[in-house]
CSV table of C-alpha atoms and ligand atoms in Angstrom, one decimal:
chain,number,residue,atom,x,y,z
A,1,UNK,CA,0.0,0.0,0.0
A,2,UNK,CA,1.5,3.3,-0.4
A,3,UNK,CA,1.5,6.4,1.7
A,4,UNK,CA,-1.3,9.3,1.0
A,5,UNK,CA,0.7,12.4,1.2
A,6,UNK,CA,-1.1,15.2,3.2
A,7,UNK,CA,-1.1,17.1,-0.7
A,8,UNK,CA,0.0,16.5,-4.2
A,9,UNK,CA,-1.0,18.9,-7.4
A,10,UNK,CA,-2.6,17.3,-10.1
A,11,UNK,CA,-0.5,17.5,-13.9
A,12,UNK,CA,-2.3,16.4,-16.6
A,13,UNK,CA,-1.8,16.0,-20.6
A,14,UNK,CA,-3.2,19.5,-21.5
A,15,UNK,CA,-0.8,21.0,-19.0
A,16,UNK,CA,2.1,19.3,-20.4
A,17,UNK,CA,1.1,20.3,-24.0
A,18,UNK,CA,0.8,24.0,-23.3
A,19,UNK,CA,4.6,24.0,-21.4
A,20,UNK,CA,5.7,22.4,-24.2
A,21,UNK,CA,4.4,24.7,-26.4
A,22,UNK,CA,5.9,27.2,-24.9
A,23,UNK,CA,9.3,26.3,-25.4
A,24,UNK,CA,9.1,26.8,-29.1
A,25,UNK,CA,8.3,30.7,-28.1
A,26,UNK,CA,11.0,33.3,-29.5
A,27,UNK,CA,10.6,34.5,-25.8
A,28,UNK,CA,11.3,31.7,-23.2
A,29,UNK,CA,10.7,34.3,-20.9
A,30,UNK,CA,9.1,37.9,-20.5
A,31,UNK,CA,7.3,36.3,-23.6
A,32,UNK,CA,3.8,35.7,-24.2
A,33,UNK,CA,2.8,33.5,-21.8
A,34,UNK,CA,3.9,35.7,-19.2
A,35,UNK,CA,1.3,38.7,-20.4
A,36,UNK,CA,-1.4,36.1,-21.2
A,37,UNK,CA,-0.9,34.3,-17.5
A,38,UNK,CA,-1.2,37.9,-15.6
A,39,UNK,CA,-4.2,39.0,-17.8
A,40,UNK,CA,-6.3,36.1,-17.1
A,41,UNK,CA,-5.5,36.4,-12.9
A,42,UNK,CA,-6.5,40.0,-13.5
A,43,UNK,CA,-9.7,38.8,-15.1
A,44,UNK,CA,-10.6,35.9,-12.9
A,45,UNK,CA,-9.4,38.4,-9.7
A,46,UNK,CA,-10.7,41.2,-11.0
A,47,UNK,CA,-8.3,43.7,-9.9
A,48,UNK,CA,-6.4,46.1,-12.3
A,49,UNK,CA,-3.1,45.0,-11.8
A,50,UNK,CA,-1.9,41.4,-11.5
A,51,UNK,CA,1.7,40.2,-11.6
A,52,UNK,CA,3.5,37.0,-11.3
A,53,UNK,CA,7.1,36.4,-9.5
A,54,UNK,CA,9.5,33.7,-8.7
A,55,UNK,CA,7.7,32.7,-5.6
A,56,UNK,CA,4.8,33.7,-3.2
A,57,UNK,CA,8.3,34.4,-1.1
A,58,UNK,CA,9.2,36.9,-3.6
A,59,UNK,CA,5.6,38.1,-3.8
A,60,UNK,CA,5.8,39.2,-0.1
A,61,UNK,CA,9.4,40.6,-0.6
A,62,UNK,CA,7.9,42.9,-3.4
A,63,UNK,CA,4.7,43.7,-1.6
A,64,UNK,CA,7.5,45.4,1.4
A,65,UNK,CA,9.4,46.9,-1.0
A,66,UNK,CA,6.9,48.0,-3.5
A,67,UNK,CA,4.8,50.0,0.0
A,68,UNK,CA,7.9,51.8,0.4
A,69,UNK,CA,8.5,50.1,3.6
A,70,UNK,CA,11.9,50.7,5.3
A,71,UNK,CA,13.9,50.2,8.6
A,72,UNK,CA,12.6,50.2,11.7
A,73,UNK,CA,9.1,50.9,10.4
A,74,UNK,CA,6.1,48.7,12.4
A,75,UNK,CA,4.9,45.6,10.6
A,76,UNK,CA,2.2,43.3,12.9
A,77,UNK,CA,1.4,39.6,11.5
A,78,UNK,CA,0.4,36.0,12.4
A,79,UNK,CA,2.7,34.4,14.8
A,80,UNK,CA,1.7,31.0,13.2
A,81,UNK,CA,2.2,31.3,9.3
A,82,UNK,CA,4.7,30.0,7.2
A,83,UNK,CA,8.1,31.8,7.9
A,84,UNK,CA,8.0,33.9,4.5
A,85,UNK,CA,7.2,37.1,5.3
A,86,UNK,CA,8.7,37.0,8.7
A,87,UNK,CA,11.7,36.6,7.1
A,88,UNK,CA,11.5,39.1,4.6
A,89,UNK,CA,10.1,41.4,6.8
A,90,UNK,CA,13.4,41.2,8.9
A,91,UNK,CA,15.9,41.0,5.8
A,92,UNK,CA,13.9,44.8,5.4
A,93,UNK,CA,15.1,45.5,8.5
A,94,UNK,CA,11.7,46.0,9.9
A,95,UNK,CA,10.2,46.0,13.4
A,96,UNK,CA,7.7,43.0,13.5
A,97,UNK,CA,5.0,42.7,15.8
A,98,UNK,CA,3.9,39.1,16.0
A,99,UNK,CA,-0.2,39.1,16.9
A,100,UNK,CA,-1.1,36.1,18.9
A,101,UNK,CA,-4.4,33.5,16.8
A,102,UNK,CA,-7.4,31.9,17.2
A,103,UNK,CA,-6.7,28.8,19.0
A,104,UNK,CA,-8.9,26.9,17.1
A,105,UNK,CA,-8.3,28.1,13.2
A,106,UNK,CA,-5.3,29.7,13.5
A,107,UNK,CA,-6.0,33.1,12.3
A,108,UNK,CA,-5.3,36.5,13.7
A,109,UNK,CA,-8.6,38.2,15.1
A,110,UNK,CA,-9.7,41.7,15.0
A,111,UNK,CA,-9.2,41.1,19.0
A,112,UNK,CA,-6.0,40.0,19.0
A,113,UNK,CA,-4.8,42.7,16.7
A,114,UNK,CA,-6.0,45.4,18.6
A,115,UNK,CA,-4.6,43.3,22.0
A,116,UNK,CA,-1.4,43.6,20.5
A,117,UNK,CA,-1.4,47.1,19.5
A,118,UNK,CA,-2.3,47.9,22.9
A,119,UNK,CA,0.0,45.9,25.0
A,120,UNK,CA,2.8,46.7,22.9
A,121,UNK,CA,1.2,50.4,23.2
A,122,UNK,CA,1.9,51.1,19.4
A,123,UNK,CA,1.1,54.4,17.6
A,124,UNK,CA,2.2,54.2,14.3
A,125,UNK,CA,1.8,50.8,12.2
A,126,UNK,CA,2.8,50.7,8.5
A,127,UNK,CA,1.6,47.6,8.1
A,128,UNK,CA,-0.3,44.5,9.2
A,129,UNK,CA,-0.6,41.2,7.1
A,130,UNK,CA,-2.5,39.2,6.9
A,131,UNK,CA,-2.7,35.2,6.4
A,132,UNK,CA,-5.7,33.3,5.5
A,133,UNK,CA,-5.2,29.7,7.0
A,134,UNK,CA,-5.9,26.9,5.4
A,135,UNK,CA,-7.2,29.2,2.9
A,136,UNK,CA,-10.4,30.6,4.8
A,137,UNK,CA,-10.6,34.2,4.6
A,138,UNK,CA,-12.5,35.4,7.7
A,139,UNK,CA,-12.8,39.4,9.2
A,140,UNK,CA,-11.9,40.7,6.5
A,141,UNK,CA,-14.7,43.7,7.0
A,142,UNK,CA,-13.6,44.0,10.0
A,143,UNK,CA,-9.7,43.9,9.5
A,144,UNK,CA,-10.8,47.1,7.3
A,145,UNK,CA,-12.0,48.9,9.8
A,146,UNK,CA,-8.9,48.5,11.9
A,147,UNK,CA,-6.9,49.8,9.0
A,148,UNK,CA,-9.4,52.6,8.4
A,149,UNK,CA,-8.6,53.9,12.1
A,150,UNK,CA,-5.1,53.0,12.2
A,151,UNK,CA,-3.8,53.6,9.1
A,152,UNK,CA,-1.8,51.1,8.0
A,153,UNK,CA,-1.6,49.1,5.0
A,154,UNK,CA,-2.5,45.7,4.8
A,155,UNK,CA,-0.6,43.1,2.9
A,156,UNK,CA,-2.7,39.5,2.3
A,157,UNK,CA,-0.1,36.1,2.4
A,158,UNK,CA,-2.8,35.1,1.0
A,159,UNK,CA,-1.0,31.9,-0.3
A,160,UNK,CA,-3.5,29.6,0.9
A,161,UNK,CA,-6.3,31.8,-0.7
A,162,UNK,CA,-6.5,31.5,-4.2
A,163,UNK,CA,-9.9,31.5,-5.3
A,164,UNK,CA,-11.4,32.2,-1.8
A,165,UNK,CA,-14.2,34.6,-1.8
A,166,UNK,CA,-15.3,36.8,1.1
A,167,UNK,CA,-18.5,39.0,1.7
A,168,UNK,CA,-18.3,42.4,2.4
A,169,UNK,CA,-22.0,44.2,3.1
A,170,UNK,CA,-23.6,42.4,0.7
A,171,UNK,CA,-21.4,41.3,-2.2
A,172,UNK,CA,-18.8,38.7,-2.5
A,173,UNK,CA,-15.5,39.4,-3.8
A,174,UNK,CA,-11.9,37.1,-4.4
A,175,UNK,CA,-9.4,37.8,-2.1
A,176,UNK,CA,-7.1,39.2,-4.6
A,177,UNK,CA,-9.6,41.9,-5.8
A,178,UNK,CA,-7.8,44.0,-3.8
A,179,UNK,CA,-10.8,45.9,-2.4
A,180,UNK,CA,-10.0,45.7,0.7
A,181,UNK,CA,-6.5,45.4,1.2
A,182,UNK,CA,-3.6,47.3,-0.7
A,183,UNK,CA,-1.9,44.2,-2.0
A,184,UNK,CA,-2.3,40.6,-1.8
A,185,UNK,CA,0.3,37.8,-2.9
A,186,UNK,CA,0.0,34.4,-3.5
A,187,UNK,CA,2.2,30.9,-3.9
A,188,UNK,CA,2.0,28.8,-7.2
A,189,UNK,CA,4.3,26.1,-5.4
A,190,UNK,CA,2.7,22.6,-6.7
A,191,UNK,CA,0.9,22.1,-3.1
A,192,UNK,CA,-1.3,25.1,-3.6
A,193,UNK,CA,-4.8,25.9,-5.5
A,194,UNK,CA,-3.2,25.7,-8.9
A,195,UNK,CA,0.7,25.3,-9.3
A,196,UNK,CA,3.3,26.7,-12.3
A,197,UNK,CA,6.2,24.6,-11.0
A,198,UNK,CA,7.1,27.4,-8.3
A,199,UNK,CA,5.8,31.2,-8.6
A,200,UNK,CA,4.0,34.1,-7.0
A,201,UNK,CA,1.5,36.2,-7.8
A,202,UNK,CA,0.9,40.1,-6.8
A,203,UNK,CA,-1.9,42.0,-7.6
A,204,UNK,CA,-3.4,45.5,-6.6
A,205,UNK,CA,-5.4,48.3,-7.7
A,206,UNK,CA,-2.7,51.5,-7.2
A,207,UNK,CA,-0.9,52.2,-10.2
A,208,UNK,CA,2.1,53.2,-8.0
A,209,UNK,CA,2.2,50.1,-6.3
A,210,UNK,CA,2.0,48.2,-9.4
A,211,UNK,CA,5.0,50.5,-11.1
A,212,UNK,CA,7.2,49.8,-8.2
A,213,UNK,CA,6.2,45.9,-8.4
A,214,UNK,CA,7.1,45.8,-11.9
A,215,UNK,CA,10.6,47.9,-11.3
A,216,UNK,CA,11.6,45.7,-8.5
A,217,UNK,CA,11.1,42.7,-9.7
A,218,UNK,CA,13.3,43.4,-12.4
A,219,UNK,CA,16.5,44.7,-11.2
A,220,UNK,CA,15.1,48.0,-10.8
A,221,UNK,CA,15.5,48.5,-14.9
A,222,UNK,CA,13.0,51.1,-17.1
A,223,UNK,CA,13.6,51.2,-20.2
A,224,UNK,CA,13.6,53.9,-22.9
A,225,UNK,CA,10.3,53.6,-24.5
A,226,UNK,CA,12.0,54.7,-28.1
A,227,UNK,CA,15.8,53.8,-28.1
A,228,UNK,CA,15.4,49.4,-26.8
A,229,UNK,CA,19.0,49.6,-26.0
A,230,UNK,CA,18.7,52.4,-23.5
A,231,UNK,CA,17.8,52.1,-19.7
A,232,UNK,CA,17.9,53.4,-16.1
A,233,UNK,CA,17.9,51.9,-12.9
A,234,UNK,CA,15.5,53.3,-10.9
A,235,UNK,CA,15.4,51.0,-7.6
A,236,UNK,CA,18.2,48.6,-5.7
A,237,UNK,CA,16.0,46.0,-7.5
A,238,UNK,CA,16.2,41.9,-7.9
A,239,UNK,CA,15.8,39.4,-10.4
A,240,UNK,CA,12.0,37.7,-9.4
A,241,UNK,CA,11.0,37.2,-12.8
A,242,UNK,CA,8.8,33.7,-13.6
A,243,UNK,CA,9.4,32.1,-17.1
A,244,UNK,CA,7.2,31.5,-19.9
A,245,UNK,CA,7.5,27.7,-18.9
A,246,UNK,CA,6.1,28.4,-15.4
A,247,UNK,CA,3.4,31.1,-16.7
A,248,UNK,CA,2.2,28.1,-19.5
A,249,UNK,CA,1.6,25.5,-16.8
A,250,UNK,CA,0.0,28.1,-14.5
A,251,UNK,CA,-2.2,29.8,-17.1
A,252,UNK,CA,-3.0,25.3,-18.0
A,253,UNK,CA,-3.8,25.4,-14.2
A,254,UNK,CA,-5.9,28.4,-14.1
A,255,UNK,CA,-8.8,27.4,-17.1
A,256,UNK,CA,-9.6,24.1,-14.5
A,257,UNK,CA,-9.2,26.2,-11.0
A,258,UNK,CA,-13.3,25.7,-10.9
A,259,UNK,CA,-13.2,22.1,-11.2
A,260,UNK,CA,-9.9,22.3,-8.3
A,261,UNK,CA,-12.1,24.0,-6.3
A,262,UNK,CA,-15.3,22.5,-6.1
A,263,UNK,CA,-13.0,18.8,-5.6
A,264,UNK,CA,-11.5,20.4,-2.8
A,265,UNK,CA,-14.9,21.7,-1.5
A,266,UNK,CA,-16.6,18.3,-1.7
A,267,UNK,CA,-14.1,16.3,0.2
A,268,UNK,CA,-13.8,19.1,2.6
A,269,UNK,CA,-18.0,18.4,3.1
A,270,UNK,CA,-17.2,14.5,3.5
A,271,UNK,CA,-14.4,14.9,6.3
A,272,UNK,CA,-16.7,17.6,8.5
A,273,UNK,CA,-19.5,15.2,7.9
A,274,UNK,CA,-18.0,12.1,9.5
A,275,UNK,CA,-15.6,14.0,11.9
A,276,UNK,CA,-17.9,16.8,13.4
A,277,UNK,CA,-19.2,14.5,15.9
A,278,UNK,CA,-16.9,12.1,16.4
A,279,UNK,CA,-16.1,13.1,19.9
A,280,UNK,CA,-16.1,15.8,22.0
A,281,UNK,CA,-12.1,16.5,22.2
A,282,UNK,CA,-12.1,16.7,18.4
A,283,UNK,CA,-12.5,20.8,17.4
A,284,UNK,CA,-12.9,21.4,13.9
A,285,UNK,CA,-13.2,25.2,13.3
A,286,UNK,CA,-16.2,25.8,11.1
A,287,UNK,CA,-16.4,28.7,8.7
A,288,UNK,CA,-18.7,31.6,8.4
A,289,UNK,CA,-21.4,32.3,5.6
A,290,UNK,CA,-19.6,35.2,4.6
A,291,UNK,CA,-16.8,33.2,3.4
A,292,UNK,CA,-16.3,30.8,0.0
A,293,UNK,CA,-13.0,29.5,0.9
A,294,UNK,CA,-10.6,27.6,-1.4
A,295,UNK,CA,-10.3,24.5,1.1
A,296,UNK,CA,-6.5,24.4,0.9
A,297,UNK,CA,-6.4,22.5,4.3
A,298,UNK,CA,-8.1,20.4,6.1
A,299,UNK,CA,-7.2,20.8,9.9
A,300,UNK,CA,-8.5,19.1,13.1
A,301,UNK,CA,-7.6,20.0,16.5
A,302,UNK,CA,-7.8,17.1,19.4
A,303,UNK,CA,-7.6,18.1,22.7
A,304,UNK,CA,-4.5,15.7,23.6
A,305,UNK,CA,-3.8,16.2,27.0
A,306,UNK,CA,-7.4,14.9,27.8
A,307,UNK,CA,-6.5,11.9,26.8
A,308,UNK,CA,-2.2,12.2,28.7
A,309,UNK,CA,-1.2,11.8,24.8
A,310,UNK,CA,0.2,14.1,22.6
A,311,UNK,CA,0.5,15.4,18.7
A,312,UNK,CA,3.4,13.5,17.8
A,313,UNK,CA,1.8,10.1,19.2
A,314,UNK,CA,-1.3,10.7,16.8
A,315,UNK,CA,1.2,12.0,13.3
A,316,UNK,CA,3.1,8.7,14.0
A,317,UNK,CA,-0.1,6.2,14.3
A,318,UNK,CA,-1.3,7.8,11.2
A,319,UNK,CA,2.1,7.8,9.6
A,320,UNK,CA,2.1,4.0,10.9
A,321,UNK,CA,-0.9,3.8,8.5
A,322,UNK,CA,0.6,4.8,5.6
A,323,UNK,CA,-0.9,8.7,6.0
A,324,UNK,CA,1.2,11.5,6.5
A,325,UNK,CA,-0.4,14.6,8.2
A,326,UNK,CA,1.7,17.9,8.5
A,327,UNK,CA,1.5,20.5,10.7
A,328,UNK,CA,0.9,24.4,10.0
A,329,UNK,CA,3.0,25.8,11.6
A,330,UNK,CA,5.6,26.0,13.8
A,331,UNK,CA,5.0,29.0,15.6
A,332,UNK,CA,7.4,31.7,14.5
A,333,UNK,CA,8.7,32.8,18.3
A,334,UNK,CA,9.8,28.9,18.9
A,335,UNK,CA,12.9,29.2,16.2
A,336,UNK,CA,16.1,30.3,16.9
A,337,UNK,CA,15.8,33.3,14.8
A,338,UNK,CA,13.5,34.8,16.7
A,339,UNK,CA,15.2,36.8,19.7
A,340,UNK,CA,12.4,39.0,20.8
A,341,UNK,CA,11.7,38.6,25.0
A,342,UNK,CA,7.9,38.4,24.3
A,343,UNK,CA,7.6,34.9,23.4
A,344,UNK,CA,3.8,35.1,25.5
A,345,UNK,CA,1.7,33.5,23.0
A,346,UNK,CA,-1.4,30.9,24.9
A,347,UNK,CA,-3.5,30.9,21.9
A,348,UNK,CA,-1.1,29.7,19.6
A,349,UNK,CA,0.6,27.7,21.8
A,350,UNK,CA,-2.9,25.6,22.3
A,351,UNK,CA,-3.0,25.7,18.4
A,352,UNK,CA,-0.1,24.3,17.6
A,353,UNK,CA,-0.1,21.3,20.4
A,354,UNK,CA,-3.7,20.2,19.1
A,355,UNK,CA,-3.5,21.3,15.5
A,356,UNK,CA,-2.9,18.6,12.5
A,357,UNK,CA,-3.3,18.9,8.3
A,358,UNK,CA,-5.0,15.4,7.3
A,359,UNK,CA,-4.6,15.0,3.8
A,360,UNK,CA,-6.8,17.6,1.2
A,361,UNK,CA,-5.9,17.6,-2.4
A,362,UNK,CA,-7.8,17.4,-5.4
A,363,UNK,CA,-6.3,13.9,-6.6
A,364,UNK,CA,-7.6,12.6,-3.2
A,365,UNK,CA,-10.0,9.7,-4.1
A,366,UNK,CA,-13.1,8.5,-2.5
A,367,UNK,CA,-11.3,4.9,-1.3
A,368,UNK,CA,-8.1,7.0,0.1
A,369,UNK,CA,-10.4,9.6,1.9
A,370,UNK,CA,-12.6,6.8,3.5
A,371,UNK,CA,-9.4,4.9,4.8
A,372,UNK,CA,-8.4,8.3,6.1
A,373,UNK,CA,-11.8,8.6,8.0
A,374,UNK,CA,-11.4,4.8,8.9
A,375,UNK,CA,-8.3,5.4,11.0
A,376,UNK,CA,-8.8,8.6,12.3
A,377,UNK,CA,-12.5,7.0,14.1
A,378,UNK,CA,-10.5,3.9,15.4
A,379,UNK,CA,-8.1,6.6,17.1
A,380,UNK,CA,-11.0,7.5,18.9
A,381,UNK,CA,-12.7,3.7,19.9
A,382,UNK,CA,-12.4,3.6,23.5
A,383,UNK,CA,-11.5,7.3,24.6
A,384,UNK,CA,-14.3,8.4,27.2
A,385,UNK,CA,-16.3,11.0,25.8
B,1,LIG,C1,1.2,31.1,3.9
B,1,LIG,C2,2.4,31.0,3.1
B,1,LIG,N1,3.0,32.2,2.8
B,1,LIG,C3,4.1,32.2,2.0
B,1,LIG,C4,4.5,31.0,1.4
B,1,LIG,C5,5.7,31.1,0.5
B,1,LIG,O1,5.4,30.7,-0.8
B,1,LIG,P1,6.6,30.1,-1.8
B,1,LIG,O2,6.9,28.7,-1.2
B,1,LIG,O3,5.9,30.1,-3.1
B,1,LIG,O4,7.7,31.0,-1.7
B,1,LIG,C6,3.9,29.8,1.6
B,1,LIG,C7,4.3,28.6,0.9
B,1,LIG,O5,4.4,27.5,1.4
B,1,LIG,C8,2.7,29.8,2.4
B,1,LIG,O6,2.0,28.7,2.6
């Protein structure tokens, strides 16, 4: 029998056929592809500007850098999320606030925000981001409003987002519309909604914003518009350019993100299902109405010490049956980067000890997801309720 990974993307023929394709281009990169891949996120987003990048890394690097963000200016975000833009934040030299989450989903809250703005008795913030776990985009009217009052801008990791939809009064939008938030970035790694090999996306609706995107993603260069061999440097910029090769997979990716979706959504249905009731020290965080989320994970939360075991007991017994589980993730203030004193964190601390990613991908079959279900309720036979 062989393992069920926790995720996997899903390649198929037409995919294949369209990188190939690509590779008999003049332009191997800044080609074709590369406009025809950012005009279609711009349509299905529908925000006026839309670029892609290296990485979701290098999309949170460029949303920094593109705000005009420098040293020693305030940053708040998630102390659980993926170590990107912590990292990136600090290679800026910035002063990050990390903002304690929602023991259950892992999110930041409006609360916790404005908890940590107080404590830490901030006045001026630059900038808070933003990460939509698992890819459920909650608050976001409300995250608003703080920004309204405060000031700052907000940057979306919204890595785990693409194609989540959120309501605001009384009209859906994608996270990536940028109505509410001054830039949002995204990951194309093969794990995510749709993949191009690696890549980022950026998108926004300011056209200074945008210009800086485009100049610092590309060394900094701007061309003369007449004479092609003359140029500027306008910005200390880098090379985060994504190659016709990368853009042809993900624009392949992006025509069946519907049918990625709506997998996604119906084995999401099937887990909460059979697990909601399973037993009273399993949590599973259940999502709003004003949400349409893109169902990147699935995560359960079982109150361990209830039953004197812990997280790594239950990831081995499942790995022990041929299913690996991940965790998301590490909280940022337990690595040895991180040498702020603060390190007082109790929500996250109880989300990360009862937390685990079961597997959710969209080449996740009905047999594999019913073994899954199988030996997650034979965990349970004979704990007390
Ligand atoms: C929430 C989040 N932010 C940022 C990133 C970084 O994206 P990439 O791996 O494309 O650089 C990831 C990728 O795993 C992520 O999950």
């Amino acid at each position: 029998m062989k393992y069920i990974p926790y995720s996997r993307q899903l390649i198929d023929k037409k995919d294949s056929k369209l990188v190939l394709s690509s590779l008999s281009n003049d332009l191997i990169t800044t080609g074709p592809f590369v406009e025809k891949f950012e005009n279609n996120l711009k349509k299905y987003l529908k925000c006026k500007f839309s670029y892609v990048c290296s990485s979701g890394t290098a999309a949170i690097h460029l949303a920094m850098l593109s705000l005009n963000l420098k040293k020693n200016d305030i940053i708040l975000m998630p102390a659980i999320n993926f170590i990107a833009s912590y990292n990136m934040a600090k290679t800026m030299g910035l002063k990050v606030y990390l903002v304690d989450v929602d023991e259950l989903n892992g999110q930041i809250t409006p609360n916790k925000i404005l908890e940590c703005i107080e404590k830490n008795n901030l006045k001026k913030i630059n900038a808070l981001i933003v990460m939509f776990h698992g890819g459920y985009p909650e608050n976001i009217k409300k995250f608003y409003d703080i920004k309204q009052k405060y000031k700052f801008f907000i940057i979306e990791d919204a890595c785990h987002a693409l194609g989540a939809e959120y309501k605001f009064k009384k009209n859906f939008f994608k996270i990536g519309s940028c109505k509410h938030a001054d830039i949002s970035t995204f990951s194309l790694h093969p794990l995510k909604t749709i993949t191009s090999g690696e890549g980022g996306i950026i998108t926004t609706n300011n056209s200074k914003i945008a210009k800086n995107i485009k100049l610092f993603r590309s060394h900094g260069i701007s061309r003369n518009k007449k004479i092609h061999w003359l140029y500027d440097i306008k910005k200390h910029g880098f090379n985060y350019r994504l190659s016709d090769l990368n853009c042809a997979l993900g624009l392949s990716q992006l025509r069946k993100i519907n049918f990625f979706l709506k997998k996604r959504k119906k084995i999401y249905t099937k887990y909460l299902n059979e697990l909601k009731k399973l037993h009273l020290n399993l949590k599973i965080p259940e999502y709003s109405k004003s949400i349409k989320p893109s169902y990147h994970l699935f995560t359960i939360n079982i109150l361990f010490d209830k039953f004197n075991m812990n997280k790594d007991h239950f990831m081995k017994y499942l790995l022990n049956n041929k299913i690996i589980t991940q965790q998301h993730y590490i909280p940022i203030y337990k690595f040895s980067i991180y040498n702020e004193k603060k390190k007082s964190f109790p929500a996250s601390e109880k989300y990360i000890n009862n937390s685990v990613s079961i597997p959710i991908y969209v080449g996740l079959d009905k047999k594999k997801q019913e073994r899954i279900i199988k030996i997650i309720k034979r965990y349970f036979i004979n704990k007390k309720k």
